[in-house]
Amino acid sequence: MNDAVDPFEAIKVTFFQECDELLGDLEAGLLAIESGAADDETVNAVFRAVHSVKGGAGAFGLDALVRFAHVFETLLDEIRSGRKPCDDVTVKTLLRASDVLADHIAAARGQAAPVDEARSAALVAELEMLTHGEAGVSAAEVAPEAVAVVEEDEFGFRPVAFDFAALDIPDEAPAPTPTATAWTVVFRPHSRMYAHANETGLLLRELGRLGPMSVSLDISALPDLDQLVAEEGYLSWTVAIETDAGEAAIRDVFDFVESDCDLSVRPLGAVETGTASASAPADDFDVAALLARAQAEVVVPAPAPAVIAPTPVLAPAPTPVAAAPSPAPATVAPSAPAPAQPAPAVTIRVDLDRVDRLINVVGELVIQQAMLAQRVIESGLARSSGISVGLEDLELLTREIQDSVMAIRAQPVKSVFQRMPRLVREVGEMTGKRVRLVTAGEDTEVDKTVVERLAEPITHMLRNAIDHGLESPDDRVAAGKPAEGAVRLVALHRSGRIVIEISDDGRGINRERVKGIAVSRGLIPEDAVLTDDEIDNLIFLPGFSTAETITDVSGRGVGMDVVRRSIQALGGRISIASTPGKGSTFTLSLPLTLAVLDGMVVTAAEQTLVAPLTAIVESLTPRVQDIHHVGGHDAVIRFRDEFVPLIDVAMVMGFRDTPVPPASGVAVVIETEAGARAALLFDAIQGQRQVVIKSLETNYQQVEGVAAATILGDGRVALILDVDAIVANARRKARPDLTRSEPSRPDFKLAS
Amino acid sequence: MTETFAPTPANGAHRELIAFRIGEQEFCVDIMSVREIRGWTPATPLPRAPGFMKGVINLRGAVLPIIDLGARFGLRTSEPTARHVIMVAHIGGRMVGLLVDAVSDIIQLTDEAMQPTPDIASDHVKSFVKGIFAIDGRMISLIELEHIIPETEAEAA
């Protein structure tokens, strides 16, 4: 697949992908710490995230990123080891540091402008002050945790945190009690062993299968850099192991290398125990690192000395302790963060194209199945016949396959939600308001395309909520509210759609002002009588902005009309509910997928059309006495004591020139996303059907009044109606003035 | 889908063209842009589409717009019948069906054989015709497919 891609670039791409994930973990972790929901593992996870970023960045020579990450990480390490308290101030600083780290990564990626150096430097200073503010850095031991990380060295190498459990080796390394089953193994490989492509890490792993062990590395034989011979074996390992297997089993492990190393296996004695445990903690992690590499490179075992060699070369004056743990991780830095993840869910990365191809084919299958079913019905076979029964089973299976395939594309909205805390912090800072963001339902899943296209509207609406919705802290206190405003961002599933709610506890919509502005901008006539809801909906009009002065935050020339358009483009609706003094709630309702749609199949002037089921309120047969004409020939129909416009779809679509008597057709009452109702007149209703959405734009262009196309059971293309556009269009033709809640503007072109 | 045609020779001297008929006139397009040729199937009309836009058909799951080339050129048009032919062409990243009366043959020509469009042709026709070839007394106009699809209206923005 990627033959043409430079492997280094490919790894870099992977690194940045991982950075995204790591940043997500980082932020989530910090927020957990902030809210007090953190445990030790959270702090470790946060540390690991920064550490992994730094390591990878080092491998790619991204110096600015490495420098920042290093300072960041140093403070985190202090906190992790308990030498620094993690108070409120610190967490706030860490959060801002994570923002800058994200900026550094974006800049390194070439996606964003270079990082604001002043901001970065200020944070570095802040971080350093927090780090060195109190007790000096002690050369304390690494916390002996199951999942721990080797102390970083100063050269940008990225040690790999490693979980022993993943290798089925007991991670606890208690000093073995001197019983008959405890052994001390001293293992000193010669260079020959490495030349024969044997691997200490693998041998030790093998040994670990025999029982709990503790390993210490002796590097005393390691010469200074200028005397170091890369191919020589300088290292020796002392292993204290508890096993029932006996000496023979232990020697068996080294069977193939026995002649290429010095090996001694003895029952555990007091002297060895002492040395082993003294250096155990740090050395444990060396083994971990080596094992990690063995794990990662098990297919291509390389002689260890060759791997060690780069360290001294890159690091002019390494202290032996720093040099020893680092070589292995350095070689695998870009590709092996996986072992560090606790209890990972089993996932695979799949090219999106492949998934989409599968979805397309399944779409075809659904169509084909529908065609087959139709043919069988046409052939007049009895319902109880074997073919019909088999076909029903096939339909169930097809539906299940389709659902499963759709589930592959489904993603939690978390990836979007995770970006919002930063936004809220920044907007809060800019506007001088105190804001708390509460999110819920991050795990709600929706199609990947929908997720991606949600970020912008949500960003915009959160900005609005803080900038326009929330009052300043003083005003809030005066109004008897807590100084800190709350903004809620919630996702949930409701009747086959995903609903996103963005609410604030601010001042609510100032209807007087909204109406005044709408009048002054000529959006509504001065004498228009509007309900509260209608006034609230005015903010969705193009060219409407309530901010008296254009602010940096939300006055960027785009308003809620843009939000509404982008939501509509996804087949969604947006609505607002506001209570003066209590706050506003924006509700987005979106389809779970852009691939299928539940529709009502109808006919109009010989043409088969599909109306989205979500828009349909009711269908009815028009009675002559219910139909009235307002003014010239704008028909309205009575629907539950309400008169709604009656729109002859075939006429609007240009499928016929002369109207037919309404009573001969079927009226389908629909509701537009703005809540306006209308009745669409069709010739007949064929039934309800799930249809596969096909884009018209792929090969043609957008067509007004048409949301998309689909392929029906007879193999022909049917158009899916954009009911909102049809209603807007009919009204535009009929009356340009505003009489109902959904104001339509002549320049309003529907994005479908 | 599979492209089996050999690429044009590097010197560009030889062109392979598909010739087709609309009414009495003959036209041709570069064979490389034609993906397949199929019989006419009824199309689903699009609302308020220009007259030459016959509608859309299902091409193995893709929605394919059908342009009546005759109408596009401003020639007389007839209701399509089963004898009409749709040439599925690849134009600027899109697949478009071109409705023509019949496909006549495949011709090989050099660029030197191409003559400029005579000035007597109307501007409308000239905008589609890149040049003309004279073969055995026939006049065959080479069509510039890129101009067949009308510029997308502002609403597509």
GROMACS .gro file of N, CA and C in nm, chain A residues 364 565 607-608 652-655 694-706 709-711 715-719 729 733 749-750, chain B residues 42-50 53 56-65 93-96 149-157:
model
  198
  364GLU      N    1  -2.467  -0.170  -0.190
  364GLU     CA    2  -2.512  -0.239  -0.311
  364GLU      C    3  -2.591  -0.364  -0.274
  565ARG      N    4  -2.625   2.627   0.898
  565ARG     CA    5  -2.601   2.571   0.765
  565ARG      C    6  -2.518   2.444   0.772
  607GLN      N    7  -4.295   1.034  -1.090
  607GLN     CA    8  -4.160   1.022  -1.033
  607GLN      C    9  -4.166   0.964  -0.893
  608THR      N   10  -4.070   0.878  -0.864
  608THR     CA   11  -4.060   0.824  -0.730
  608THR      C   12  -3.964   0.910  -0.650
  652VAL      N   13  -4.355   2.225  -0.769
  652VAL     CA   14  -4.233   2.292  -0.723
  652VAL      C   15  -4.110   2.234  -0.792
  653MET      N   16  -4.111   2.104  -0.812
  653MET     CA   17  -3.995   2.040  -0.873
  653MET      C   18  -3.997   2.053  -1.025
  654GLY      N   19  -4.103   2.108  -1.077
  654GLY     CA   20  -4.110   2.126  -1.221
  654GLY      C   21  -4.144   1.998  -1.296
  655PHE      N   22  -4.203   1.900  -1.228
  655PHE     CA   23  -4.238   1.775  -1.295
  655PHE      C   24  -4.371   1.787  -1.369
  694LYS      N   25  -2.695   0.827  -0.176
  694LYS     CA   26  -2.594   0.845  -0.280
  694LYS      C   27  -2.583   0.995  -0.308
  695SER      N   28  -2.462   1.040  -0.316
  695SER     CA   29  -2.444   1.182  -0.338
  695SER      C   30  -2.466   1.219  -0.484
  696LEU      N   31  -2.533   1.330  -0.506
  696LEU     CA   32  -2.548   1.381  -0.642
  696LEU      C   33  -2.426   1.463  -0.681
  697GLU      N   34  -2.355   1.508  -0.579
  697GLU     CA   35  -2.244   1.599  -0.607
  697GLU      C   36  -2.122   1.527  -0.662
  698THR      N   37  -2.114   1.396  -0.635
  698THR     CA   38  -1.997   1.324  -0.682
  698THR      C   39  -1.978   1.346  -0.831
  699ASN      N   40  -2.085   1.329  -0.906
  699ASN     CA   41  -2.073   1.340  -1.050
  699ASN      C   42  -2.146   1.461  -1.108
  700TYR      N   43  -2.226   1.525  -1.026
  700TYR     CA   44  -2.300   1.638  -1.080
  700TYR      C   45  -2.282   1.758  -0.989
  701GLN      N   46  -2.383   1.802  -0.927
  701GLN     CA   47  -2.374   1.917  -0.839
  701GLN      C   48  -2.495   1.915  -0.748
  702GLN      N   49  -2.499   2.007  -0.655
  702GLN     CA   50  -2.615   2.017  -0.569
  702GLN      C   51  -2.736   2.061  -0.649
  703VAL      N   52  -2.849   2.006  -0.611
  703VAL     CA   53  -2.971   2.046  -0.678
  703VAL      C   54  -3.065   2.098  -0.570
  704GLU      N   55  -3.116   2.216  -0.591
  704GLU     CA   56  -3.201   2.274  -0.488
  704GLU      C   57  -3.327   2.191  -0.471
  705GLY      N   58  -3.361   2.165  -0.348
  705GLY     CA   59  -3.479   2.087  -0.320
  705GLY      C   60  -3.450   1.938  -0.310
  706VAL      N   61  -3.329   1.901  -0.346
  706VAL     CA   62  -3.291   1.760  -0.342
  706VAL      C   63  -3.173   1.746  -0.246
  709ALA      N   64  -2.955   1.138  -0.352
  709ALA     CA   65  -3.028   1.042  -0.433
  709ALA      C   66  -3.014   0.905  -0.369
  710THR      N   67  -3.094   0.813  -0.415
  710THR     CA   68  -3.079   0.675  -0.370
  710THR      C   69  -3.118   0.585  -0.487
  711ILE      N   70  -3.093   0.456  -0.469
  711ILE     CA   71  -3.130   0.362  -0.575
  711ILE      C   72  -3.234   0.266  -0.518
  715GLY      N   73  -3.391  -0.061  -0.934
  715GLY     CA   74  -3.263  -0.025  -0.995
  715GLY      C   75  -3.259   0.118  -1.045
  716ARG      N   76  -3.367   0.191  -1.028
  716ARG     CA   77  -3.365   0.329  -1.076
  716ARG      C   78  -3.328   0.426  -0.965
  717VAL      N   79  -3.280   0.540  -1.006
  717VAL     CA   80  -3.242   0.642  -0.909
  717VAL      C   81  -3.368   0.715  -0.864
  718ALA      N   82  -3.380   0.735  -0.733
  718ALA     CA   83  -3.487   0.818  -0.681
  718ALA      C   84  -3.424   0.933  -0.604
  719LEU      N   85  -3.486   1.048  -0.608
  719LEU     CA   86  -3.431   1.164  -0.540
  719LEU      C   87  -3.484   1.171  -0.397
  729ASN      N   88  -3.851   2.734  -0.061
  729ASN     CA   89  -3.868   2.772  -0.200
  729ASN      C   90  -4.011   2.811  -0.231
  733LYS      N   91  -4.152   3.191  -0.326
  733LYS     CA   92  -4.230   3.225  -0.445
  733LYS      C   93  -4.360   3.291  -0.406
  749LYS      N   94  -2.961   3.017   0.021
  749LYS     CA   95  -2.942   2.899  -0.063
  749LYS      C   96  -2.920   2.782   0.028
  750LEU      N   97  -2.992   2.678   0.007
  750LEU     CA   98  -2.984   2.568   0.101
  750LEU      C   99  -2.864   2.479   0.078
  794PRO      N  100  -3.399   0.460  -1.903
  794PRO     CA  101  -3.471   0.580  -1.862
  794PRO      C  102  -3.402   0.647  -1.743
  795ALA      N  103  -3.391   0.776  -1.748
  795ALA     CA  104  -3.324   0.851  -1.642
  795ALA      C  105  -3.427   0.914  -1.550
  796THR      N  106  -3.386   0.939  -1.428
  796THR     CA  107  -3.470   1.009  -1.333
  796THR      C  108  -3.447   1.158  -1.351
  797PRO      N  109  -3.551   1.232  -1.388
  797PRO     CA  110  -3.529   1.375  -1.414
  797PRO      C  111  -3.494   1.451  -1.288
  798LEU      N  112  -3.416   1.555  -1.305
  798LEU     CA  113  -3.380   1.642  -1.193
  798LEU      C  114  -3.463   1.769  -1.201
  799PRO      N  115  -3.505   1.820  -1.087
  799PRO     CA  116  -3.588   1.940  -1.091
  799PRO      C  117  -3.510   2.061  -1.143
  800ARG      N  118  -3.580   2.138  -1.222
  800ARG     CA  119  -3.526   2.264  -1.273
  800ARG      C  120  -3.387   2.252  -1.333
  801ALA      N  121  -3.362   2.140  -1.398
  801ALA     CA  122  -3.231   2.122  -1.461
  801ALA      C  123  -3.238   2.180  -1.601
  802PRO      N  124  -3.124   2.220  -1.656
  802PRO     CA  125  -3.125   2.268  -1.794
  802PRO      C  126  -3.174   2.158  -1.890
  805MET      N  127  -2.988   1.839  -1.963
  805MET     CA  128  -2.965   1.747  -1.853
  805MET      C  129  -3.082   1.649  -1.846
  808VAL      N  130  -3.063   1.149  -1.405
  808VAL     CA  131  -2.957   1.064  -1.352
  808VAL      C  132  -2.997   0.917  -1.365
  809ILE      N  133  -2.897   0.832  -1.388
  809ILE     CA  134  -2.923   0.688  -1.390
  809ILE      C  135  -2.830   0.619  -1.290
  810ASN      N  136  -2.861   0.494  -1.264
  810ASN     CA  137  -2.782   0.414  -1.172
  810ASN      C  138  -2.678   0.338  -1.251
  811LEU      N  139  -2.553   0.374  -1.231
  811LEU     CA  140  -2.446   0.299  -1.297
  811LEU      C  141  -2.375   0.217  -1.189
  812ARG      N  142  -2.417   0.095  -1.173
  812ARG     CA  143  -2.361   0.005  -1.072
  812ARG      C  144  -2.343   0.075  -0.937
  813GLY      N  145  -2.449   0.141  -0.895
  813GLY     CA  146  -2.447   0.199  -0.761
  813GLY      C  147  -2.407   0.345  -0.756
  814ALA      N  148  -2.350   0.395  -0.865
  814ALA     CA  149  -2.316   0.536  -0.867
  814ALA      C  150  -2.426   0.612  -0.939
  815VAL      N  151  -2.448   0.735  -0.896
  815VAL     CA  152  -2.549   0.818  -0.961
  815VAL      C  153  -2.482   0.894  -1.075
  816LEU      N  154  -2.526   0.865  -1.196
  816LEU     CA  155  -2.459   0.917  -1.315
  816LEU      C  156  -2.550   1.017  -1.387
  817PRO      N  157  -2.506   1.143  -1.397
  817PRO     CA  158  -2.587   1.239  -1.471
  817PRO      C  159  -2.576   1.216  -1.622
  845GLY      N  160  -1.257   1.453  -1.322
  845GLY     CA  161  -1.282   1.387  -1.194
  845GLY      C  162  -1.425   1.341  -1.175
  846ARG      N  163  -1.510   1.366  -1.271
  846ARG     CA  164  -1.648   1.321  -1.259
  846ARG      C  165  -1.680   1.222  -1.368
  847MET      N  166  -1.779   1.138  -1.341
  847MET     CA  167  -1.828   1.047  -1.443
  847MET      C  168  -1.958   1.105  -1.497
  848VAL      N  169  -1.965   1.114  -1.625
  848VAL     CA  170  -2.084   1.173  -1.687
  848VAL      C  171  -2.127   1.084  -1.804
  901ILE      N  172  -1.966   2.000  -1.925
  901ILE     CA  173  -2.038   2.023  -1.800
  901ILE      C  174  -2.046   2.173  -1.778
  902PRO      N  175  -2.165   2.224  -1.759
  902PRO     CA  176  -2.174   2.369  -1.737
  902PRO      C  177  -2.105   2.405  -1.607
  903GLU      N  178  -2.055   2.525  -1.600
  903GLU     CA  179  -1.995   2.572  -1.476
  903GLU      C  180  -2.095   2.554  -1.363
  904THR      N  181  -2.049   2.504  -1.254
  904THR     CA  182  -2.139   2.482  -1.142
  904THR      C  183  -2.195   2.614  -1.095
  905GLU      N  184  -2.323   2.610  -1.067
  905GLU     CA  185  -2.388   2.734  -1.026
  905GLU      C  186  -2.337   2.776  -0.889
  906ALA      N  187  -2.367   2.896  -0.856
  906ALA     CA  188  -2.317   2.952  -0.730
  906ALA      C  189  -2.367   2.871  -0.611
  907GLU      N  190  -2.480   2.806  -0.625
  907GLU     CA  191  -2.538   2.738  -0.509
  907GLU      C  192  -2.454   2.620  -0.463
  908ALA      N  193  -2.368   2.572  -0.553
  908ALA     CA  194  -2.286   2.459  -0.512
  908ALA      C  195  -2.175   2.503  -0.418
  909ALA      N  196  -2.156   2.632  -0.405
  909ALA     CA  197  -2.047   2.680  -0.320
  909ALA      C  198  -2.076   2.650  -0.173
   0.00000   0.00000   0.00000
